Amino acid sequence: MDTKAIKIRPRWPKNKDDIWNDLFEEADGIVRRKTFVKRISPWLYAAILCVPAFVAIHFYTVTEETARGEHSVVRLPDHSTVTLNAESKISYKPYEWFISRKVALEGEACFDVKHGRRFSVQSGRNCVNVLGTAFNVYARPGMYRVTCLAGRVKVSANRETVVLNPGMQATCREGEWGISKETASYREAGWMLGKFTFVETPLPEVVAEIERQYDIRITSGAGLNHLYTGHFSRTERPEDVLEIIGKPFGITFNIE
């Protein structure tokens, strides 16, 4: 067969010039797309890197706490001070402090707040709001108590709100509110000097406080269904304190 007589015509819908033009146009589009990606990628990478940083800053929290038998003083970013009683804890977010001064408290602490933006102390669902003042907060299971030492404080607890002036105290025990207009400040803040005063206080709370201050465990062979009025100092031996407290009720306490 004579192959020279065979002619094959390609069935292309376009001629070679159209094909080359289409190829170069497609290649040019790829280059433009790659160039566009290069232009936005630094911003994209920056955003990706910034998101974890912002999340870390938002959730970063400083926690200060005391064990049984010890007290400590904490200085906050605005130079407000917090004196922590035994077995107490506060936490706050330092990087957000000058936007929102918020402290979470468990236990008992005395606050001396510098003037500035609103200062809040949150204990569970209970809250104290101030601008600049001094106050004591007792926030332990079953008992929430706020005593205004200077300035004014607004206390919110159990869906109730009250404003306290110096010497006033708000108490919320098992959901029941109580307001005292004449509370001796030295009695509520005396624990910072190692002095503890109780007025018609359930005996289990008194015993629990002694355990915290001396870092001991106390047992007794009798019930503690009594109210106690009296005081003790941390300079005294725990054995002597327990003897004085238990004697009026005929109770003998033991230290384990």
Coordinates of C-alpha atoms in Angstrom, one line a residue:
M1 CA 0.0 0.0 0.0
D2 CA 1.3 3.4 -0.8
T3 CA 1.1 5.3 2.4
K4 CA 1.8 8.6 0.6
A5 CA -1.6 8.4 -0.8
I6 CA -3.2 8.4 2.7
K7 CA -4.0 11.8 4.2
I8 CA -5.1 12.1 7.8
R9 CA -6.9 15.3 8.7
P10 CA -7.1 16.0 12.5
R11 CA -10.6 16.6 13.7
W12 CA -9.7 19.7 15.9
P13 CA -12.5 22.2 16.3
K14 CA -9.8 24.9 16.4
N15 CA -6.8 25.7 14.4
K16 CA -3.3 25.8 15.9
D17 CA -3.3 29.5 16.4
D18 CA -6.5 29.3 18.5
I19 CA -5.1 26.4 20.5
W20 CA -1.8 28.2 21.3
N21 CA -3.8 31.3 22.3
D22 CA -6.0 29.3 24.6
L23 CA -3.0 27.6 26.3
F24 CA -1.2 30.9 26.9
E25 CA -4.4 32.4 28.3
E26 CA -4.9 29.5 30.7
A27 CA -1.2 29.7 31.8
D28 CA -1.5 33.4 32.3
G29 CA -4.6 32.9 34.5
I30 CA -2.7 30.3 36.6
V31 CA 0.1 32.9 37.2
R32 CA -2.4 35.5 38.2
R33 CA -4.1 33.2 40.7
K34 CA -0.8 32.2 42.2
T35 CA 0.2 35.9 42.5
F36 CA -3.1 36.7 44.2
V37 CA -2.5 33.8 46.7
K38 CA 0.9 35.2 47.5
R39 CA -0.5 38.6 48.2
I40 CA -3.1 37.4 50.8
S41 CA -1.1 34.6 52.4
P42 CA 0.9 36.8 54.8
W43 CA -2.3 38.2 56.2
L44 CA -3.8 34.8 56.4
Y45 CA -0.8 33.4 58.2
A46 CA -0.8 36.3 60.6
A47 CA -4.5 35.8 61.4
I48 CA -3.9 32.1 62.0
L49 CA -1.1 32.9 64.4
C50 CA -3.0 35.6 66.2
V51 CA -6.1 33.6 67.0
P52 CA -4.4 31.2 69.4
A53 CA -2.6 34.2 71.0
F54 CA -5.8 36.1 71.6
V55 CA -7.5 32.9 73.0
A56 CA -4.5 32.3 75.3
I57 CA -4.6 35.9 76.6
H58 CA -8.3 35.8 77.2
F59 CA -8.2 32.5 79.2
Y60 CA -4.9 33.1 81.0
T61 CA -5.7 33.3 84.7
V62 CA -3.6 33.9 87.8
T63 CA -4.5 31.9 90.9
E64 CA -3.3 32.7 94.4
E65 CA -4.2 30.5 97.3
T66 CA -3.4 29.7 100.9
A67 CA -3.2 26.4 102.6
R68 CA -4.5 25.6 106.1
G69 CA -2.6 27.4 108.8
E70 CA -1.3 30.3 106.6
H71 CA -2.3 33.8 105.5
S72 CA -0.9 35.8 102.6
V73 CA -1.1 39.2 101.0
V74 CA -1.7 39.5 97.2
R75 CA -1.0 42.6 95.2
L76 CA -3.2 43.0 92.1
P77 CA -2.1 44.8 88.9
D78 CA -3.6 48.1 90.0
H79 CA -1.9 47.9 93.4
S80 CA -5.1 46.9 95.2
T81 CA -4.3 44.4 97.9
V82 CA -6.0 41.2 99.0
T83 CA -5.3 39.5 102.3
L84 CA -6.2 35.9 102.1
N85 CA -7.3 33.9 105.2
A86 CA -6.4 30.3 105.6
E87 CA -7.7 27.8 103.0
S88 CA -8.8 30.5 100.6
K89 CA -8.2 31.2 96.9
I90 CA -8.6 34.1 94.4
S91 CA -8.1 34.1 90.7
Y92 CA -8.1 36.9 88.1
K93 CA -7.1 37.7 84.5
P94 CA -4.1 40.0 84.4
Y95 CA -4.1 40.8 80.7
E96 CA -7.8 42.0 80.9
W97 CA -7.4 43.7 84.3
F98 CA -7.4 47.4 83.1
I99 CA -10.5 46.7 81.0
S100 CA -12.4 44.7 83.7
R101 CA -11.3 44.4 87.3
K102 CA -12.8 41.0 88.3
V103 CA -11.7 38.6 91.0
A104 CA -13.1 35.2 91.9
L105 CA -13.0 34.2 95.6
E106 CA -13.3 31.0 97.5
G107 CA -12.9 31.3 101.2
E108 CA -12.3 34.5 103.1
A109 CA -10.4 37.7 102.1
C110 CA -10.1 41.3 103.0
F111 CA -9.9 43.7 100.1
D112 CA -8.3 47.2 100.0
V113 CA -9.3 48.5 96.5
K114 CA -7.7 51.4 94.7
H115 CA -10.1 53.9 93.0
G116 CA -10.7 53.3 89.3
R117 CA -13.1 51.2 87.2
R118 CA -15.7 49.0 88.9
F119 CA -14.1 46.3 90.9
S120 CA -16.0 43.0 91.3
V121 CA -15.6 40.0 93.6
Q122 CA -17.5 36.9 92.4
S123 CA -18.1 34.0 94.7
G124 CA -20.4 31.5 92.9
R125 CA -23.6 33.4 92.2
N126 CA -22.8 36.0 94.8
C127 CA -21.1 39.3 93.9
V128 CA -19.7 42.5 95.4
N129 CA -19.2 45.6 93.3
V130 CA -17.2 48.7 94.3
L131 CA -15.2 51.6 92.9
G132 CA -12.6 52.0 95.7
T133 CA -13.1 50.9 99.3
A134 CA -12.2 48.3 101.9
F135 CA -14.3 45.3 102.8
N136 CA -14.2 41.7 104.0
V137 CA -15.8 38.8 102.2
Y138 CA -16.5 35.4 103.8
A139 CA -17.5 32.9 101.1
R140 CA -17.6 29.3 102.3
P141 CA -20.1 26.5 101.8
G142 CA -23.5 27.4 103.3
M143 CA -22.4 30.9 104.4
Y144 CA -21.8 34.2 102.5
R145 CA -21.0 37.4 104.5
V146 CA -19.8 40.8 103.4
T147 CA -18.7 43.5 105.8
C148 CA -18.0 47.1 104.6
L149 CA -15.0 48.6 106.3
A150 CA -14.7 51.9 104.3
G151 CA -16.5 53.5 101.4
R152 CA -19.6 51.7 100.0
V153 CA -20.1 48.3 98.6
K154 CA -23.0 46.8 96.6
V155 CA -23.8 43.2 97.4
S156 CA -25.8 40.8 95.2
A157 CA -26.8 37.4 96.6
N158 CA -29.7 35.1 96.2
R159 CA -31.4 37.5 93.8
E160 CA -31.2 40.3 96.4
T161 CA -29.1 43.5 96.2
V162 CA -28.1 45.8 99.1
V163 CA -25.8 48.7 99.4
L164 CA -23.6 48.7 102.5
N165 CA -22.0 51.7 104.3
P166 CA -19.0 51.5 106.7
G167 CA -19.9 49.2 109.7
M168 CA -22.7 47.4 107.9
Q169 CA -22.8 43.7 107.1
A170 CA -24.8 41.5 104.8
T171 CA -25.2 37.8 105.6
C172 CA -26.7 35.1 103.5
R173 CA -26.9 31.8 105.3
E174 CA -28.5 28.9 103.5
G175 CA -30.4 31.4 101.3
E176 CA -31.7 33.5 104.2
W177 CA -30.7 37.2 104.2
G178 CA -29.7 39.3 107.2
I179 CA -28.5 42.9 107.4
S180 CA -26.6 44.4 110.4
K181 CA -26.1 48.1 110.5
E182 CA -23.7 48.2 113.4
T183 CA -20.9 45.6 113.0
A184 CA -17.6 46.1 114.7
S185 CA -15.0 46.3 112.0
Y186 CA -12.3 45.0 114.2
R187 CA -14.3 41.8 114.8
E188 CA -14.6 41.0 111.1
A189 CA -11.1 42.0 110.1
G190 CA -9.4 40.8 113.3
W191 CA -8.4 37.5 111.7
M192 CA -5.6 39.4 109.9
L193 CA -4.1 40.0 113.3
G194 CA -4.7 36.4 114.4
K195 CA -7.8 37.3 116.5
F196 CA -11.1 35.5 115.9
T197 CA -14.4 36.6 117.4
F198 CA -17.7 34.8 117.2
V199 CA -21.2 36.0 118.2
E200 CA -23.9 33.3 118.4
T201 CA -22.1 31.3 115.7
P202 CA -22.9 27.6 115.1
L203 CA -20.3 25.5 116.9
P204 CA -19.5 23.5 113.7
E205 CA -18.3 26.8 112.1
V206 CA -16.2 27.7 115.0
V207 CA -14.5 24.2 115.0
A208 CA -14.0 24.4 111.2
E209 CA -12.2 27.8 111.7
I210 CA -9.9 26.4 114.3
E211 CA -9.0 23.5 112.0
R212 CA -8.2 25.9 109.2
Q213 CA -6.1 28.2 111.4
Y214 CA -4.0 25.5 113.1
D215 CA -4.1 23.0 110.2
I216 CA -5.4 20.2 112.4
R217 CA -8.3 17.8 112.4
I218 CA -10.7 17.9 115.4
T219 CA -13.2 15.2 116.6
S220 CA -15.6 15.1 119.5
G221 CA -17.8 12.5 121.1
A222 CA -20.8 14.8 121.4
G223 CA -23.1 16.7 119.1
L224 CA -22.3 20.3 118.1
N225 CA -25.8 21.7 118.0
H226 CA -24.9 24.8 119.9
L227 CA -24.3 28.5 119.3
Y228 CA -21.0 29.9 120.5
T229 CA -20.0 33.5 121.6
G230 CA -16.4 34.1 122.4
H231 CA -13.0 34.6 120.8
F232 CA -9.5 33.1 120.5
S233 CA -6.0 34.1 119.3
R234 CA -3.7 32.1 117.1
T235 CA -1.0 32.7 119.7
E236 CA -2.8 30.3 122.0
R237 CA -2.3 26.5 121.9
P238 CA -5.1 24.8 120.0
E239 CA -5.6 22.4 122.9
D240 CA -6.3 25.4 125.2
V241 CA -8.6 27.0 122.7
L242 CA -10.7 23.8 122.3
E243 CA -10.9 23.3 126.1
I244 CA -12.3 26.9 126.6
I245 CA -14.8 26.5 123.7
G246 CA -16.0 23.0 124.7
K247 CA -16.2 23.5 128.5
P248 CA -19.6 25.5 128.6
F249 CA -21.2 22.7 126.6
G250 CA -19.6 19.8 128.3
I251 CA -17.9 18.8 125.1
T252 CA -14.4 17.3 124.9
F253 CA -12.5 17.9 121.7
N254 CA -9.7 15.7 120.4
I255 CA -7.0 16.6 117.9
E256 CA -6.1 13.8 115.5

